[in-house]
Amino acid sequence: MTTEALGAAVEELLRPVTGTALSGGTGGAAALEPLVREVLGALAEGAARRGGPVAAASPADLAGGVADTFGAARGTEALGRLTELLAHGSADPADPACAAHLHCPPLAVAVAADLAVSALNPSQDSWDQAPAATVLETLLLEEMAGLVGYDPAEAAGVLTSGGTESNLMGLMLARDRVLGAATGRQIELTGVPRAGAGVGLGSAAGARPRILASAAAHFSVQRAAALLGLGEDAVIPVAVDSQLRMKTGALTAALERCVERGQLPVAIVATAGTTDTGAIDPLRECAELAARYGAWLHVDAAYGGGALLSDRLAPLLDGIELADSVSLDWHKLGWQPAAAGIFLVRKSETYASLARRAVYLNPADDEEAGYPSLLGLSLRTTRRADAFKIAVTLRTLGREGLGRLVDACHELAVAGARVVAAHPRLELHGQAGAGEPVLTAFLFRYVPAASGGAGASEGASADADAVRADEVNAALRRRLLREGGAVVGRTELPGEGPGRVRLKLTLLNPHTTVREVERLLDAVVAAGTAEEGA
């Protein structure tokens, strides 16, 4: 077959197929324009049909509707029908009554910037796939390093999928650096030594590696330990105070016990913004203890890192600049569409064990000729240019503009907590200072009427009331979801026994008003009353 004939055959293959226009090239924008208009219309229709923070439906009913539409949508109508379905069936973080999780409503400018990335599809694993995006990510990371308090000339980092990946990277580098120094081995090549197998290599060579993190730290710490071959039980939970902050005394005691038992403290993970209350561990004290015991300090600031944007709240993170590595998530207190995670290290040389050379992506002679590669900075190969939307947002609003959004959400949380504290049927979980949330989240619960069962002892009656409170709070949250009235978080306080279930508001919409928060809390009370009656 001739070249001309092959070309004609390809054209014939594509001729009857709809939707094959590409988003790139000189014609990409024209191809996208009518489709984007269709998507915007479908988003509006779906949101209007939903009419609230979440669709009023049981999980089974919602699944049935999704399955029906998915099965019926075909051809040119698929985009519009499925987009409307997605909008109708999504929990909308822009709705004031959607306040359960660290799930922010993204800024329109960030979403528009993300569309450009999707259309152009640069991949950050080699310069020749992302020339401009490679430079932009490097420049953005220098700014982020400066924001944390690192020297941008000495720091290094990468965009990640979020805190879980960033925490894994921090603990991987901690393992390689600290355990490698103790054993004289290149851990990323030889693997984690078996406990007791280090005879003749120094007293620490066969020591069991340990990671110390607060009892309120994110579960990804345990997951990372498992993936790194250390085992989840290598993570030692450190006691927290009533505000869920790690106790410095308890951390000191845990480190001393490690040494007494011949164990090796590889890393301390300090949390700057726990998912439940936004609690911030004593970072400076954690840094001092890490230095004293030769451990790596990783700060999980996926949530609390947003405080660095606010002049008023930034002092809460005093000492973060002393950390060996830091996790930040701008898809939390940064109003970016996911994913927008950032991982930073204070000293670029500590990144050595992640360096990779793939001859088809970053050959040495290319880099020597001035073509830089980001491949050796990431656990991933193909990787979106997620830095672009953050860069656009920063240049549009600046740190001051983003800081105002952070302050607005913090003030909203303070106001909401005060409403809860004053309500006779709601109970606020203790907060720092004068009852104020640390960041933008707080815990509370609905208090059912006391049972006062005749003939029951005081202790038995209290236990029954605690069990009943847990049941009612769990059920009222599901009632709100089922009726489409609100999306409220649910968690449990540390400890044992009944009475630990709490509801949670995480306020990340800076345009929400105090009156709307009051209405949300009124809805919680109404749902609790209905559950008591049921």
XYZ file of C-alpha atoms in Angstrom:
534
model
C 0.000 0.000 0.000
C 1.342 3.420 -0.913
C 1.839 6.243 1.586
C -1.067 8.113 0.003
C -3.298 5.080 0.349
C -2.343 4.622 3.996
C -3.174 8.262 4.668
C -6.564 7.890 3.015
C -7.249 4.751 5.050
C -6.531 6.569 8.293
C -8.845 9.426 7.328
C -11.579 6.948 6.496
C -11.184 5.263 9.871
C -11.744 8.548 11.681
C -14.458 9.989 9.454
C -17.481 8.313 11.086
C -16.169 8.742 14.661
C -17.437 11.732 16.628
C -15.420 13.497 19.313
C -11.960 12.940 17.818
C -10.939 16.613 17.674
C -7.832 17.361 19.724
C -7.443 20.078 22.356
C -3.928 21.105 21.319
C -2.389 22.617 18.226
C -3.556 25.751 16.470
C -7.095 24.412 16.162
C -7.425 23.131 19.715
C -9.024 26.231 21.181
C -11.703 26.314 18.506
C -12.481 22.647 19.095
C -12.738 23.210 22.838
C -14.919 26.306 22.787
C -18.335 24.721 22.052
C -17.564 21.774 24.332
C -16.627 24.053 27.227
C -19.870 25.978 26.719
C -21.758 22.688 26.857
C -19.956 21.659 30.044
C -20.699 24.996 31.721
C -24.366 24.704 30.857
C -24.535 21.147 32.143
C -22.778 22.146 35.377
C -25.388 24.822 35.968
C -28.275 22.448 35.202
C -26.890 19.740 37.482
C -26.324 22.162 40.344
C -29.830 23.561 39.983
C -31.317 20.059 39.999
C -29.281 19.158 43.081
C -30.474 22.320 44.817
C -28.201 22.031 47.845
C -24.900 20.697 49.148
C -25.624 17.106 48.090
C -28.390 15.303 46.248
C -31.293 14.153 48.413
C -31.069 10.408 47.906
C -29.994 7.222 49.577
C -26.698 5.721 48.375
C -28.597 2.953 46.587
C -30.942 5.373 44.801
C -28.046 7.589 43.724
C -26.099 4.588 42.421
C -29.126 3.461 40.428
C -29.500 6.861 38.814
C -25.812 7.003 37.924
C -25.948 3.532 36.390
C -29.042 4.396 34.314
C -27.573 7.608 32.910
C -24.176 6.024 32.280
C -25.825 3.225 30.361
C -28.022 5.536 28.284
C -25.567 8.334 27.431
C -24.169 7.830 23.953
C -22.485 9.819 21.201
C -22.593 13.600 21.168
C -24.981 13.774 24.135
C -22.603 11.898 26.475
C -20.617 14.967 27.517
C -23.627 17.030 28.527
C -25.604 14.232 30.179
C -22.712 12.844 32.173
C -21.529 16.306 33.241
C -25.003 17.159 34.493
C -25.043 13.794 36.290
C -21.707 14.547 37.938
C -22.823 18.002 39.053
C -26.122 16.699 40.392
C -24.476 13.820 42.220
C -21.499 15.687 43.694
C -21.036 17.107 47.154
C -20.516 20.790 46.411
C -17.887 22.395 48.682
C -19.014 25.824 47.495
C -22.358 25.336 49.253
C -22.309 26.833 52.779
C -23.896 23.651 54.146
C -21.096 21.452 52.763
C -18.526 21.643 55.549
C -17.378 18.142 56.437
C -13.870 17.767 55.129
C -10.692 19.493 53.987
C -12.428 19.710 50.634
C -12.180 23.265 49.374
C -14.258 25.091 46.765
C -11.609 25.897 44.128
C -11.146 29.414 42.847
C -12.514 29.964 39.357
C -9.173 31.385 38.211
C -7.409 28.203 39.368
C -9.907 25.999 37.526
C -9.481 28.073 34.360
C -5.706 27.691 34.652
C -6.140 23.946 35.144
C -8.138 23.778 31.919
C -5.119 25.135 30.062
C -2.970 22.383 31.578
C -5.488 19.709 30.590
C -5.677 21.051 27.056
C -1.917 21.173 26.539
C -1.162 18.051 28.608
C 2.479 18.734 29.518
C 4.193 15.962 31.479
C 6.778 16.928 34.048
C 9.048 13.913 33.689
C 11.225 15.423 30.950
C 12.037 18.895 29.677
C 11.044 18.111 26.097
C 7.475 17.316 27.228
C 7.090 20.464 29.341
C 9.656 23.187 28.587
C 7.825 26.159 30.135
C 6.101 24.117 32.837
C 9.457 22.748 34.010
C 10.739 26.274 34.596
C 7.472 27.411 36.204
C 7.463 24.537 38.689
C 11.065 25.312 39.642
C 10.270 28.997 40.185
C 7.114 28.215 42.173
C 8.992 25.834 44.454
C 11.572 28.518 45.162
C 8.746 30.803 46.303
C 7.225 28.035 48.425
C 10.599 27.314 50.031
C 10.879 30.981 50.961
C 7.340 30.958 52.358
C 8.238 28.063 54.663
C 11.404 29.835 55.760
C 13.929 27.767 53.826
C 16.769 29.243 51.813
C 15.474 28.825 48.226
C 19.031 28.404 46.956
C 19.565 25.372 49.197
C 16.096 23.796 49.248
C 14.491 21.398 46.775
C 11.038 20.009 46.186
C 8.355 18.780 43.848
C 4.602 18.925 43.230
C 2.786 15.886 44.600
C -0.665 14.343 44.579
C -1.146 15.465 48.174
C -0.117 14.950 51.773
C -0.085 11.161 51.590
C 2.524 11.150 48.815
C 4.468 13.982 50.440
C 4.552 12.193 53.800
C 5.760 9.034 52.078
C 8.580 10.988 50.422
C 9.616 12.646 53.678
C 9.761 9.340 55.521
C 11.543 7.638 52.631
C 14.298 10.235 52.749
C 14.390 9.952 56.556
C 14.817 6.187 56.272
C 17.551 6.476 53.676
C 19.495 9.219 55.456
C 19.243 8.198 59.108
C 19.198 4.416 58.730
C 21.813 4.669 55.988
C 24.147 6.649 58.232
C 23.624 4.193 61.097
C 24.319 1.089 58.994
C 26.784 2.422 56.459
C 24.521 1.064 53.725
C 22.703 2.638 50.802
C 19.228 1.676 51.980
C 17.435 2.443 48.714
C 19.665 -0.169 47.044
C 20.171 -2.846 49.709
C 16.871 -2.541 51.554
C 16.063 -2.268 55.233
C 18.391 -4.485 57.315
C 16.767 -7.237 59.320
C 16.691 -6.401 63.029
C 19.728 -7.951 64.708
C 21.527 -8.461 61.397
C 23.980 -5.590 61.909
C 26.626 -7.337 64.011
C 29.997 -5.827 63.250
C 28.488 -2.734 61.638
C 28.010 -0.658 64.788
C 25.517 -0.768 67.606
C 22.784 0.992 65.612
C 23.087 -1.194 62.534
C 20.693 -3.871 63.739
C 18.439 -1.544 65.713
C 14.765 -1.501 64.929
C 13.872 1.782 63.140
C 11.155 3.854 64.783
C 8.982 6.764 63.663
C 7.406 8.964 66.312
C 4.166 10.804 65.558
C 1.310 12.134 67.625
C -1.720 9.991 68.315
C -3.663 12.496 66.180
C -1.287 12.346 63.195
C -2.608 11.444 59.758
C -3.012 7.728 59.001
C -0.691 8.120 56.004
C 2.249 7.965 58.436
C 1.460 4.312 59.192
C 0.797 3.627 55.533
C 4.174 5.096 54.578
C 5.939 2.992 57.200
C 4.358 -0.126 55.721
C 5.323 0.798 52.163
C 8.890 1.570 53.232
C 9.410 -1.866 54.720
C 9.493 -0.608 58.293
C 6.057 -1.924 59.241
C 3.134 -0.009 60.649
C 4.105 -0.975 64.181
C 7.347 0.964 63.715
C 5.233 4.080 64.262
C 5.098 5.021 67.941
C 2.018 7.118 68.787
C 2.845 9.976 71.142
C 0.230 11.217 73.610
C -1.658 14.435 72.868
C -3.190 17.071 75.121
C -6.843 18.107 75.233
C -6.290 20.213 72.108
C -4.869 17.130 70.278
C -1.362 18.645 70.209
C 1.566 16.307 70.722
C 2.934 16.567 74.270
C 6.609 17.540 74.306
C 7.181 15.605 77.527
C 5.603 12.483 76.063
C 7.766 12.809 72.932
C 10.905 13.155 75.066
C 9.967 10.074 77.085
C 9.241 8.062 73.932
C 12.622 8.978 72.456
C 14.373 8.000 75.681
C 12.600 4.638 75.675
C 13.737 4.050 72.082
C 17.340 4.567 73.089
C 16.990 2.389 76.194
C 15.575 -0.446 74.067
C 18.295 -0.158 71.453
C 15.885 1.218 68.849
C 16.756 3.859 66.252
C 14.547 6.998 66.082
C 14.557 7.538 62.332
C 11.984 10.335 62.163
C 9.703 12.557 64.158
C 6.519 13.555 62.316
C 5.054 16.780 63.639
C 1.591 17.767 62.468
C 0.786 21.371 61.618
C -2.985 21.190 61.334
C -4.654 17.921 62.317
C -7.621 16.936 60.181
C -10.066 17.080 63.084
C -9.227 20.269 64.973
C -6.387 21.915 63.069
C -4.106 21.359 66.075
C -0.461 22.294 65.564
C 2.265 20.368 67.350
C 5.074 22.314 69.093
C 7.297 22.500 66.030
C 10.312 24.227 67.546
C 10.487 21.769 70.439
C 10.101 18.866 68.006
C 13.016 20.235 65.972
C 15.200 20.495 69.073
C 14.439 16.907 70.057
C 15.027 15.628 66.523
C 18.445 17.283 66.483
C 19.288 15.879 69.918
C 18.447 12.297 68.952
C 19.686 12.421 65.351
C 16.203 11.946 63.893
C 14.779 13.494 60.731
C 11.994 16.017 61.353
C 9.129 15.930 58.885
C 6.307 18.422 59.320
C 2.948 17.435 57.872
C 1.524 20.883 57.158
C -0.908 19.694 54.494
C -3.698 21.633 56.232
C -1.926 24.133 58.460
C 0.527 25.243 55.802
C -2.180 27.574 54.582
C -1.622 29.629 57.746
C 1.691 30.761 56.231
C -0.369 32.911 53.863
C -1.817 34.900 56.782
C 0.197 37.453 58.728
C -2.041 36.808 61.708
C -1.849 32.993 61.708
C 1.666 32.383 60.339
C 3.253 32.596 63.848
C 1.366 29.395 64.718
C 3.916 27.562 62.558
C 6.964 28.939 64.328
C 9.813 26.449 63.914
C 8.633 24.927 60.630
C 11.749 26.370 58.979
C 13.833 23.943 61.091
C 12.188 20.842 59.602
C 14.154 18.587 57.266
C 11.060 18.215 55.081
C 7.566 19.662 54.845
C 4.236 18.688 53.253
C 1.882 21.397 51.973
C -1.482 20.990 50.242
C -2.897 23.960 48.341
C -6.064 21.960 47.594
C -6.997 22.585 51.232
C -6.325 26.132 52.508
C -5.198 27.243 49.050
C -8.450 26.883 47.059
C -6.936 24.836 44.234
C -8.573 21.946 42.392
C -6.964 18.677 43.448
C -4.234 17.766 43.213
C -1.994 20.559 44.464
C 0.400 19.013 46.960
C 3.928 20.289 47.540
C 6.879 18.481 49.109
C 9.954 20.438 50.197
C 13.300 19.582 51.771
C 15.504 22.130 53.530
C 18.741 20.826 51.979
C 18.780 19.639 48.368
C 21.557 17.115 49.033
C 19.168 15.102 51.221
C 17.216 14.311 48.050
C 20.040 12.100 46.730
C 18.352 8.716 47.173
C 15.473 9.740 44.893
C 17.708 10.685 41.958
C 16.982 8.658 38.836
C 18.432 8.514 35.349
C 16.365 7.158 32.464
C 18.176 7.423 29.150
C 14.959 8.035 27.217
C 13.890 10.886 29.525
C 16.859 12.660 31.133
C 20.156 11.560 29.553
C 23.169 13.102 31.228
C 24.389 14.848 28.096
C 21.028 16.651 27.739
C 21.300 18.007 31.274
C 24.918 18.983 30.692
C 23.736 20.865 27.605
C 21.238 22.877 29.686
C 18.032 20.821 29.399
C 16.941 20.298 33.048
C 14.833 17.390 34.258
C 12.512 17.033 37.252
C 12.349 13.233 37.010
C 14.646 12.602 39.980
C 12.551 14.759 42.296
C 9.337 12.730 42.146
C 8.083 9.230 42.932
C 6.012 9.478 39.762
C 7.034 9.477 36.119
C 4.160 10.939 34.103
C 3.013 13.946 36.109
C 0.638 16.840 35.420
C 1.828 20.443 35.510
C -0.082 21.108 38.737
C 2.254 23.976 39.571
C 0.667 26.092 36.851
C -2.698 26.694 38.549
C -0.947 27.565 41.826
C 1.384 29.945 40.009
C -1.537 31.673 38.271
C -3.417 31.983 41.575
C -0.423 33.449 43.386
C 0.195 35.974 40.643
C -3.513 36.891 40.536
C -4.215 37.272 44.271
C -0.753 37.443 45.790
C 0.033 36.192 49.280
C -1.977 39.059 50.767
C -5.094 38.193 48.794
C -4.890 34.495 49.706
C -4.145 35.465 53.288
C -7.412 37.400 53.431
C -9.256 34.217 52.405
C -7.495 32.275 55.162
C -8.393 34.954 57.728
C -12.013 35.031 56.579
C -12.377 31.262 57.042
C -10.695 31.404 60.452
C -13.040 34.159 61.631
C -15.994 32.187 60.324
C -14.887 29.149 62.330
C -14.466 31.285 65.454
C -17.993 32.644 65.012
C -19.392 29.155 64.410
C -17.713 27.770 67.511
C -19.214 30.568 69.589
C -22.682 29.755 68.254
C -22.187 26.130 69.283
C -20.911 27.094 72.752
C -24.002 29.219 73.355
C -26.533 26.643 72.129
C -28.299 24.582 74.821
C -28.407 21.411 72.697
C -24.875 21.586 71.291
C -21.573 20.937 73.032
C -18.273 22.370 71.776
C -15.103 20.313 72.085
C -12.489 22.309 74.030
C -10.515 24.767 71.926
C -7.304 26.703 72.496
C -7.517 30.139 74.076
C -10.976 31.585 74.616
C -12.798 28.783 72.845
C -11.380 29.671 69.426
C -10.545 27.157 66.685
C -6.849 27.037 65.789
C -7.492 27.165 62.032
C -10.867 26.709 60.341
C -12.304 23.531 61.898
C -13.950 22.619 65.188
C -15.581 19.609 66.816
C -18.928 19.504 68.586
C -21.883 17.234 69.199
C -25.615 17.291 69.600
C -26.628 16.512 73.190
C -29.737 14.311 73.439
C -32.022 14.572 76.415
C -30.712 12.549 79.382
C -32.288 9.125 79.684
C -32.668 9.223 83.476
C -33.715 5.586 83.514
C -35.474 4.606 86.748
C -33.509 2.220 88.945
C -30.267 2.627 87.007
C -27.087 3.499 88.863
C -25.487 6.841 88.174
C -22.595 5.202 86.290
C -24.850 2.965 84.219
C -27.086 5.897 83.362
C -24.075 7.959 82.245
C -22.845 5.101 80.055
C -26.283 4.727 78.511
C -26.421 8.442 77.793
C -22.964 8.309 76.177
C -23.970 5.402 73.952
C -27.171 7.181 73.022
C -25.285 10.408 72.203
C -22.945 8.506 69.879
C -25.849 6.815 68.117
C -27.860 10.010 67.677
C -24.919 12.048 66.367
C -23.936 9.363 63.867
C -27.537 8.979 62.718
C -28.322 12.696 62.428
C -25.355 13.124 60.098
C -26.675 10.364 57.836
C -30.165 11.897 57.971
C -28.771 15.223 56.729
C -27.011 13.435 53.867
C -30.071 11.412 52.939
C -32.276 14.508 52.902
C -29.692 16.584 51.017
C -29.654 19.208 53.754
C -26.022 19.294 54.814
C -22.664 17.546 54.671
C -21.247 17.496 58.205
C -18.105 15.639 59.269
C -17.933 12.886 61.856
C -14.947 11.676 63.898
C -14.098 10.205 67.295
C -11.979 11.574 70.111
C -8.950 9.523 71.201
C -9.573 7.040 73.998
C -11.808 4.100 74.805
C -15.481 3.570 75.488
C -18.647 5.395 74.412
C -19.220 9.119 74.245
C -16.364 9.918 71.826
C -18.294 10.515 68.592
C -18.118 14.134 67.478
C -19.408 16.112 64.531
C -17.058 18.400 62.656
C -17.335 21.582 60.642
C -14.416 22.424 58.377
C -15.080 25.892 56.988
C -13.162 26.529 53.772
C -15.578 28.764 51.873
C -14.537 32.388 52.518
C -17.830 33.641 51.049
C -19.981 31.797 53.594
C -21.691 34.097 56.106
C -22.104 33.655 59.844
C -25.867 33.487 59.340
C -25.402 30.564 56.955
C -23.308 28.746 59.549
C -26.051 29.392 62.100
C -28.596 27.885 59.700
C -26.355 24.850 59.236
C -26.147 24.341 62.993
C -29.921 24.779 63.268
C -30.251 21.981 60.712
C -28.014 19.785 62.865
C -30.209 20.408 65.896
C -33.380 19.706 63.915
C -31.916 16.448 62.617
C -30.847 15.477 66.136
C -34.324 16.149 67.479
C -35.839 14.062 64.686
C -33.471 11.180 65.469
C -34.381 11.309 69.135
C -38.029 11.059 68.150
C -37.281 8.160 65.819
